PDB file of C-alpha atoms in Angstrom:
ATOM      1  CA  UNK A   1     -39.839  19.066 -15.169  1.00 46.00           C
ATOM      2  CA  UNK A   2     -38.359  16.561 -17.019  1.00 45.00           C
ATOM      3  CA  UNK A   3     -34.717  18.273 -17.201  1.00 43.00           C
ATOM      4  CA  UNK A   4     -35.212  19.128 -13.398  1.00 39.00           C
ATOM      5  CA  UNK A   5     -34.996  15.390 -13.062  1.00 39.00           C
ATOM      6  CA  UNK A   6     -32.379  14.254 -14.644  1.00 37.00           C
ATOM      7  CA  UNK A   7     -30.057  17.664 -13.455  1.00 34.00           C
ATOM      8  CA  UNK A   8     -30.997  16.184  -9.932  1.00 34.00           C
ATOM      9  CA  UNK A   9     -30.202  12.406 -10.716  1.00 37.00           C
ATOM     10  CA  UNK A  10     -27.066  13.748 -12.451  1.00 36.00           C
ATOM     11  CA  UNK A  11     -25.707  15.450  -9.109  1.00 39.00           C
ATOM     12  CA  UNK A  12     -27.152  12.270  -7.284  1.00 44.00           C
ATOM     13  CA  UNK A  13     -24.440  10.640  -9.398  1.00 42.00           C
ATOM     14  CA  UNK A  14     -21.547  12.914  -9.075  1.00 45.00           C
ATOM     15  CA  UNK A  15     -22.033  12.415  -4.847  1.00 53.00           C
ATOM     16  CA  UNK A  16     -21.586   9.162  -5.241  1.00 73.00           C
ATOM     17  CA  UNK A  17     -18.676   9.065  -7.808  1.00 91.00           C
ATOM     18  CA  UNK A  18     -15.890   8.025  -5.725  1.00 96.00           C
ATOM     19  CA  UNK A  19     -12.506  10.689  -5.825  1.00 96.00           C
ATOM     20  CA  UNK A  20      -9.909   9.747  -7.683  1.00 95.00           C
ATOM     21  CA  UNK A  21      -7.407   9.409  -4.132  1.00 95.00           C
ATOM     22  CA  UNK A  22     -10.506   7.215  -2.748  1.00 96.00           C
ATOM     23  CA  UNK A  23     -10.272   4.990  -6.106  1.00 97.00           C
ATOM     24  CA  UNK A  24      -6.991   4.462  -5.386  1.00 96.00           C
ATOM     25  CA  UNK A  25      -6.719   3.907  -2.069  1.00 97.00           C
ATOM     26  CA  UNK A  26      -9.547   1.437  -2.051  1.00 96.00           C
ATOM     27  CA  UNK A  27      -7.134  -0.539  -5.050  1.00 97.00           C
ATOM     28  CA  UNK A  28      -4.705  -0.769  -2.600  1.00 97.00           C
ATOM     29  CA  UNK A  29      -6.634  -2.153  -0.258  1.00 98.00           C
ATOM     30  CA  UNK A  30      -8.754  -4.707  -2.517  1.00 97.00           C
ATOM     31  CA  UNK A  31      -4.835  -5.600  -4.363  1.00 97.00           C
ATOM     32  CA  UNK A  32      -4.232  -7.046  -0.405  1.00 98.00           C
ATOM     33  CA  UNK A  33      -6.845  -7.934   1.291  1.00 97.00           C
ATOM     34  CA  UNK A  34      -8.851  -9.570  -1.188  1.00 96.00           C
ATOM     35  CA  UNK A  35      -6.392 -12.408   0.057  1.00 96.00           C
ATOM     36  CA  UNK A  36      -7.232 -12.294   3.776  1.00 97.00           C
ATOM     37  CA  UNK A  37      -8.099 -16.011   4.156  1.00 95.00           C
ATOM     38  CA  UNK A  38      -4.720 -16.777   3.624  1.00 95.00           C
ATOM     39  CA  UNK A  39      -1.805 -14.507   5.902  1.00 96.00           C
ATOM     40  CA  UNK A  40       1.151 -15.609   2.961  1.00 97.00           C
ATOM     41  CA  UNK A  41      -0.976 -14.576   0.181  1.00 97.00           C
ATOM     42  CA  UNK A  42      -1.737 -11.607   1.335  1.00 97.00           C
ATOM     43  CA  UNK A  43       1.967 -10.563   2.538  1.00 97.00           C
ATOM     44  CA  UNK A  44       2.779 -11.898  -1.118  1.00 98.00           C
ATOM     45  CA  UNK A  45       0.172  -9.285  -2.432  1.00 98.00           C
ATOM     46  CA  UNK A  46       1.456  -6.672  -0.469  1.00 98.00           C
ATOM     47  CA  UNK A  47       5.081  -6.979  -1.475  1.00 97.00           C
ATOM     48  CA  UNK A  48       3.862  -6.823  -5.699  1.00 97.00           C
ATOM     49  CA  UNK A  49       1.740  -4.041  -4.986  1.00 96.00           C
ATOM     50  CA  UNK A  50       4.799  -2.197  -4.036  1.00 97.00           C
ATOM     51  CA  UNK A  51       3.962  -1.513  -0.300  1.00 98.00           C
ATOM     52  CA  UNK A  52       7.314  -1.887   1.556  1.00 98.00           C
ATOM     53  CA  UNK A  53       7.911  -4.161   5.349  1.00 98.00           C
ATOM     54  CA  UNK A  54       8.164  -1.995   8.547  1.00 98.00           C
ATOM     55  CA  UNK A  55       8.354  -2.380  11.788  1.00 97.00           C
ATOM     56  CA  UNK A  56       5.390  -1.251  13.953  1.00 95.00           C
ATOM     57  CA  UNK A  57       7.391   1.390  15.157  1.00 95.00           C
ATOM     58  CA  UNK A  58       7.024   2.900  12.117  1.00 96.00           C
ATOM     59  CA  UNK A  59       4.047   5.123  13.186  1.00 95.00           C
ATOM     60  CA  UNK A  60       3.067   5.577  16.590  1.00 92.00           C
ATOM     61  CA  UNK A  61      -0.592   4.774  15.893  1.00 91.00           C
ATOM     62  CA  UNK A  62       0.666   1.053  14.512  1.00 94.00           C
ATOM     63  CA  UNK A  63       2.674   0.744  16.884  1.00 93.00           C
ATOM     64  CA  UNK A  64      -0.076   1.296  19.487  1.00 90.00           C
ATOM     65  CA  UNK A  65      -2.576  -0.826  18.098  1.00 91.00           C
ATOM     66  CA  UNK A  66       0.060  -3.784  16.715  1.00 93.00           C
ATOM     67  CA  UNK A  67       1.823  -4.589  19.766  1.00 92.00           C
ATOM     68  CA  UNK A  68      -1.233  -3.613  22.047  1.00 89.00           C
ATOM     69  CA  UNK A  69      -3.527  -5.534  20.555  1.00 88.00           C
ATOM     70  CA  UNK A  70      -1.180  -8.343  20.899  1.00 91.00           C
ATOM     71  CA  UNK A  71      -0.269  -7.545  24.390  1.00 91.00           C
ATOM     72  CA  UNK A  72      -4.258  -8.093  24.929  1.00 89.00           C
ATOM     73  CA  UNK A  73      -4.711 -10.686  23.093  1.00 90.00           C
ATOM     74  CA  UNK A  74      -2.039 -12.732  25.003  1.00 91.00           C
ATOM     75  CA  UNK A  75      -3.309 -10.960  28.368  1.00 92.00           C
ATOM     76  CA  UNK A  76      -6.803 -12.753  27.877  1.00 92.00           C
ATOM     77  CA  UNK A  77      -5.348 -16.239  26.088  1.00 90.00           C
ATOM     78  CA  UNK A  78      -1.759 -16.833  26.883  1.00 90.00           C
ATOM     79  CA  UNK A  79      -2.188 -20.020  24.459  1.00 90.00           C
ATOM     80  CA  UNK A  80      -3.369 -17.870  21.506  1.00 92.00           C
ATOM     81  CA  UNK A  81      -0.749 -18.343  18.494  1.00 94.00           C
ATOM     82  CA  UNK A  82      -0.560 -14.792  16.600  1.00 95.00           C
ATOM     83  CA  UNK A  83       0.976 -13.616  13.520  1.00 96.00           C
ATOM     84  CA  UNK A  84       1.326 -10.988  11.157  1.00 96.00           C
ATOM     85  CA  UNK A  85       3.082  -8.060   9.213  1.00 97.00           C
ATOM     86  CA  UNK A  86       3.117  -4.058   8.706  1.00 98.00           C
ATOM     87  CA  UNK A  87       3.983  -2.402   5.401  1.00 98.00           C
ATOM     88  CA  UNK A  88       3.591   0.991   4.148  1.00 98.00           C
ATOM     89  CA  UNK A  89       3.415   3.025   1.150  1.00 98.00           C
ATOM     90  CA  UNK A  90       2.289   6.193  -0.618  1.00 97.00           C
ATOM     91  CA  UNK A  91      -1.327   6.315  -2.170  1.00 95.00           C
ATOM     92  CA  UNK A  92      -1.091   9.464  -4.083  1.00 90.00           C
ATOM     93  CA  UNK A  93       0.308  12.199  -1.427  1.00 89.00           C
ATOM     94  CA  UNK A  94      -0.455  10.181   1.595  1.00 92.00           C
ATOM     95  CA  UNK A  95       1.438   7.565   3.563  1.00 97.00           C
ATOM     96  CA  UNK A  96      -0.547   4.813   4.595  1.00 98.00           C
ATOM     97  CA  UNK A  97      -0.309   1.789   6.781  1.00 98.00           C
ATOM     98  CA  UNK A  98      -0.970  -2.421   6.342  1.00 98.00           C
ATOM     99  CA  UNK A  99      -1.110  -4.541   8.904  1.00 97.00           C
ATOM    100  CA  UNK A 100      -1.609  -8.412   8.164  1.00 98.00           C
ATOM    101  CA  UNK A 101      -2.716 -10.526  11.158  1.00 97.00           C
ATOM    102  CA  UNK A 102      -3.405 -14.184  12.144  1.00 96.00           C
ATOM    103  CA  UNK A 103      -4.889 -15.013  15.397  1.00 95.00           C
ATOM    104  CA  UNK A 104      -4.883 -18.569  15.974  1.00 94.00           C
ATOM    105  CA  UNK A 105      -6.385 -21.031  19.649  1.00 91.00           C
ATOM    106  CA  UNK A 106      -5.908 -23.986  21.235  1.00 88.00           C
ATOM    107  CA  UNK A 107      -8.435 -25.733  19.827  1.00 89.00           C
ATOM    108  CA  UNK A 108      -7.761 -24.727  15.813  1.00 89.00           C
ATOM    109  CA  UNK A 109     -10.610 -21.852  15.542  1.00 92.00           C
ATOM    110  CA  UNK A 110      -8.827 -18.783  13.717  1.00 94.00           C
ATOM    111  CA  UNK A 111      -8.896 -15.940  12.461  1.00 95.00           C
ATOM    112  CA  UNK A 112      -6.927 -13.278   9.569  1.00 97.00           C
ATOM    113  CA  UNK A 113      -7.114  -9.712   9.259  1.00 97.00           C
ATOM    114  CA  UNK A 114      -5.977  -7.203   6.976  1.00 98.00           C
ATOM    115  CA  UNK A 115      -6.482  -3.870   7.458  1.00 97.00           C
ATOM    116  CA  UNK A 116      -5.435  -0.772   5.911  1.00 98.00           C
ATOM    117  CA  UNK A 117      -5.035   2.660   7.969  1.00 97.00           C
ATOM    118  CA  UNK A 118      -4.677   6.157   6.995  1.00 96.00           C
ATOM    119  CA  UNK A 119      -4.151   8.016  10.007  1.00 93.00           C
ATOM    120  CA  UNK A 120      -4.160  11.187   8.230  1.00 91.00           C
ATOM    121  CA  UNK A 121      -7.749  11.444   6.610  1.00 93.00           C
ATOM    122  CA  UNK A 122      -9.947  14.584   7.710  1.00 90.00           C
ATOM    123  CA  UNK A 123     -13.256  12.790   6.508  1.00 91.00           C
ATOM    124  CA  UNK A 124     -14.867   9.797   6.044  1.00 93.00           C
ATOM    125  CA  UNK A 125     -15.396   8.345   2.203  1.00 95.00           C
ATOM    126  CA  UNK A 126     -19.016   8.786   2.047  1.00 96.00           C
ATOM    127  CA  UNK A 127     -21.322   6.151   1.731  1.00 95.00           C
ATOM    128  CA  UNK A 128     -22.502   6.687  -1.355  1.00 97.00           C
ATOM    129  CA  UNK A 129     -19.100   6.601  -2.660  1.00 97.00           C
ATOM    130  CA  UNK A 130     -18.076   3.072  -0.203  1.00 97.00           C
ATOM    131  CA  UNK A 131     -21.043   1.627  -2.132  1.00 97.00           C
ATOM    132  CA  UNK A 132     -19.952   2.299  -5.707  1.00 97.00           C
ATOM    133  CA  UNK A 133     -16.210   0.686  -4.641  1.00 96.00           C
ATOM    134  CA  UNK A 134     -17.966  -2.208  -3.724  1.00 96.00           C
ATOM    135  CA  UNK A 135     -20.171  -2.607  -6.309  1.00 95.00           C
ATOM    136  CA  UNK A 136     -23.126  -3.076  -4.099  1.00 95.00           C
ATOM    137  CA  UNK A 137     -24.891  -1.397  -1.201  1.00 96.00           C
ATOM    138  CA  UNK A 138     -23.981  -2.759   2.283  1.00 96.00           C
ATOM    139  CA  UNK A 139     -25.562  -5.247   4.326  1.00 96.00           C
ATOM    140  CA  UNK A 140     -25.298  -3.588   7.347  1.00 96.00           C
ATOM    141  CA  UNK A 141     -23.924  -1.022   9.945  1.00 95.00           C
ATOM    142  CA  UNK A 142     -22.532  -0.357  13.041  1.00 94.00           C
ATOM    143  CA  UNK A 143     -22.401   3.104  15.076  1.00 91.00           C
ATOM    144  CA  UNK A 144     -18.899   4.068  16.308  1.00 84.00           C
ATOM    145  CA  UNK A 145     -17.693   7.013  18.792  1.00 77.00           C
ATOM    146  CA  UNK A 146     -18.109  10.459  17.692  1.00 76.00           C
ATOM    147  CA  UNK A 147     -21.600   9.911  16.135  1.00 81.00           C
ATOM    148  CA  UNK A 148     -19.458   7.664  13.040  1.00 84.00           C
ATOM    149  CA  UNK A 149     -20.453   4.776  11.263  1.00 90.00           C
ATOM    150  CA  UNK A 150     -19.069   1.883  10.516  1.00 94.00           C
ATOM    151  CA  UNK A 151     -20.106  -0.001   7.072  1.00 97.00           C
ATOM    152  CA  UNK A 152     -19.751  -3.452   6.625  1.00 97.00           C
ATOM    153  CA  UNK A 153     -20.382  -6.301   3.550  1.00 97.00           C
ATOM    154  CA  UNK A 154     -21.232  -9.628   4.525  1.00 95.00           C
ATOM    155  CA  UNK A 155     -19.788 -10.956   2.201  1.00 94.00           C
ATOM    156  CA  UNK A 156     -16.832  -9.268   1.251  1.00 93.00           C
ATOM    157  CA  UNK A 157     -15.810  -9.997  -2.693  1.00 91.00           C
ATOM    158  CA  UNK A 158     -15.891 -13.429  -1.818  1.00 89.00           C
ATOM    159  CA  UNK A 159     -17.325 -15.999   0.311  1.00 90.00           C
ATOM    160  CA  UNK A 160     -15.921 -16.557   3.806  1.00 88.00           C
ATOM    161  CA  UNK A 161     -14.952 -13.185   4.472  1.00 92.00           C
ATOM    162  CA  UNK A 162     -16.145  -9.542   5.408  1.00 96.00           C
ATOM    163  CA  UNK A 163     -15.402  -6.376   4.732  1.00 98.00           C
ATOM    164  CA  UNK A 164     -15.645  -3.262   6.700  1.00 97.00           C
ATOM    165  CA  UNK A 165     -15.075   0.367   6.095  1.00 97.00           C
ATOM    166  CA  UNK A 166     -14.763   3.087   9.423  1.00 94.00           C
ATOM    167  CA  UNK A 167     -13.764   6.699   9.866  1.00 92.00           C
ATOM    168  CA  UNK A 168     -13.049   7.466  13.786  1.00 88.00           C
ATOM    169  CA  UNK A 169     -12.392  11.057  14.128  1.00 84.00           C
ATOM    170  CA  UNK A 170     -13.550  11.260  18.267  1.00 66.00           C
ATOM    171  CA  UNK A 171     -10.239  11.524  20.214  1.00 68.00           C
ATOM    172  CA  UNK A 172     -11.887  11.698  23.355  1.00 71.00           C
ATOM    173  CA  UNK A 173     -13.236   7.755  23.199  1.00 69.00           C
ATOM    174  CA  UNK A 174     -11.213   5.318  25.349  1.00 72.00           C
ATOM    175  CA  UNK A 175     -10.588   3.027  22.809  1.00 67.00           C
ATOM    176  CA  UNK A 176      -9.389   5.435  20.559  1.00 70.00           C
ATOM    177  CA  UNK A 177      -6.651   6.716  23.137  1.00 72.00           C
ATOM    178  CA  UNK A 178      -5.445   3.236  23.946  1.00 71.00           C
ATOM    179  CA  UNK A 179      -4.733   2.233  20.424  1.00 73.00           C
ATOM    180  CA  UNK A 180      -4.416   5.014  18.250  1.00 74.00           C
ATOM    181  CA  UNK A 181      -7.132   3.791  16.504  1.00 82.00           C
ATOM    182  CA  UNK A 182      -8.140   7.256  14.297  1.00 86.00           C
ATOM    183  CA  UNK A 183      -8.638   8.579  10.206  1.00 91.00           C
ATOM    184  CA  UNK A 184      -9.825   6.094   7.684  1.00 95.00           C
ATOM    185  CA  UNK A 185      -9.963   2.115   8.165  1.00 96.00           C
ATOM    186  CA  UNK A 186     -10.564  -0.754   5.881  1.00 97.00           C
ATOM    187  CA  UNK A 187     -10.985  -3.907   7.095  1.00 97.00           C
ATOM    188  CA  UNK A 188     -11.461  -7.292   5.795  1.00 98.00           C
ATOM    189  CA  UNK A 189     -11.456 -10.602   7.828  1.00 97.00           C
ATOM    190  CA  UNK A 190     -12.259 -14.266   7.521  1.00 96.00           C
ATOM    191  CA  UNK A 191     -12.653 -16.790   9.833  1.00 92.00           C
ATOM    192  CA  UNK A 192     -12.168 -20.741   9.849  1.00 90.00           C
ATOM    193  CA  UNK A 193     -11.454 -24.018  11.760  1.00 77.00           C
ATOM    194  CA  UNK A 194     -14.605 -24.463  13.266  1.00 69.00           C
TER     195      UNK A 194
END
């Protein structure tokens, strides 16, 4: 009974091991956007960590969700101040996206992003896995087309920021067509000027 046990608690473990490509790509996320309260520092970050400036033209899907989420941004706030920057790079065999943001409105209330994209992914990292990357279990969740989830910390690493994790696979949501928005997203974000 006893080795029963500790066979199951041992493949417990290994489901929850993160993959060596998730390792990674998760440290090239965390190298970035553990910086996201300040837009410099993170584009600073970026540029060590060897990911390389692009336009958003650079992939469709960036494009698509760069310049249309600034095109409705401006649509709804015409005073909103907004800033940012793509860069790319290889994590192991796959080529995947950065995109640095600072939304900024009339009255001082703001807000960063950084968020890292791989269009590409077939599956979601599993939540066992998101978990040990973190360090600790989440504080929450949020459904997402396609019967997905989306996993978020509250904090992130630090104080005054959050972090979320989401795989959106469902190309038939409207969202999904407008921006492009698909594969494997982590976010973090922090807000200020309250």
């Amino acid at each position: 009974m006893a080795l029963a046990s500790a066979l199951l608690a041992l493949a417990g473990a290994a489901q929850a091991a993160p993959t060596a490509d998730e390792q990674a790509l998760f440290a090239a996320f965390k190298g970035v956007c553990a910086k996201v309260r300040s837009l410099p520092a993170m584009a600073s970050a970026a540029r060590r960590g060897g990911w390389q400036a692009v336009a958003p033209q650079a992939h469709p899907s960036l494009d698509r969700l760069v310049n249309g989420g600034r095109e409705e941004v401006l649509a709804r706030e015409p005073g909103a101040r907004l800033r940012g920057a793509q860069f790319s790079r290889k994590v192991g065999q796959r080529q995947v996206w950065l995109a640095l943001s600072r939304y900024q409105d009339a009255d001082g209330a703001w807000s960063n992003g950084c968020r890292l994209y791989d269009f590409d992914a077939a599956e979601p990292i599993a939540a066992a896995a998101l978990e040990a990357l973190m360090g600790r279990p989440g504080t929450g969740t949020q459904p997402l087309p396609g019967g997905q989830t989306k996993y978020l910390w509250e904090p992130g690493w630090k104080p005054g920021h959050g972090v979320e994790v989401s795989f959106i696979a469902d190309q038939e949501d409207p969202l999904v067509r407008k921006f492009g928005l698909k594969g494997q997203i982590l976010t973090a974000q922090a807000i200020g000027g309250f």
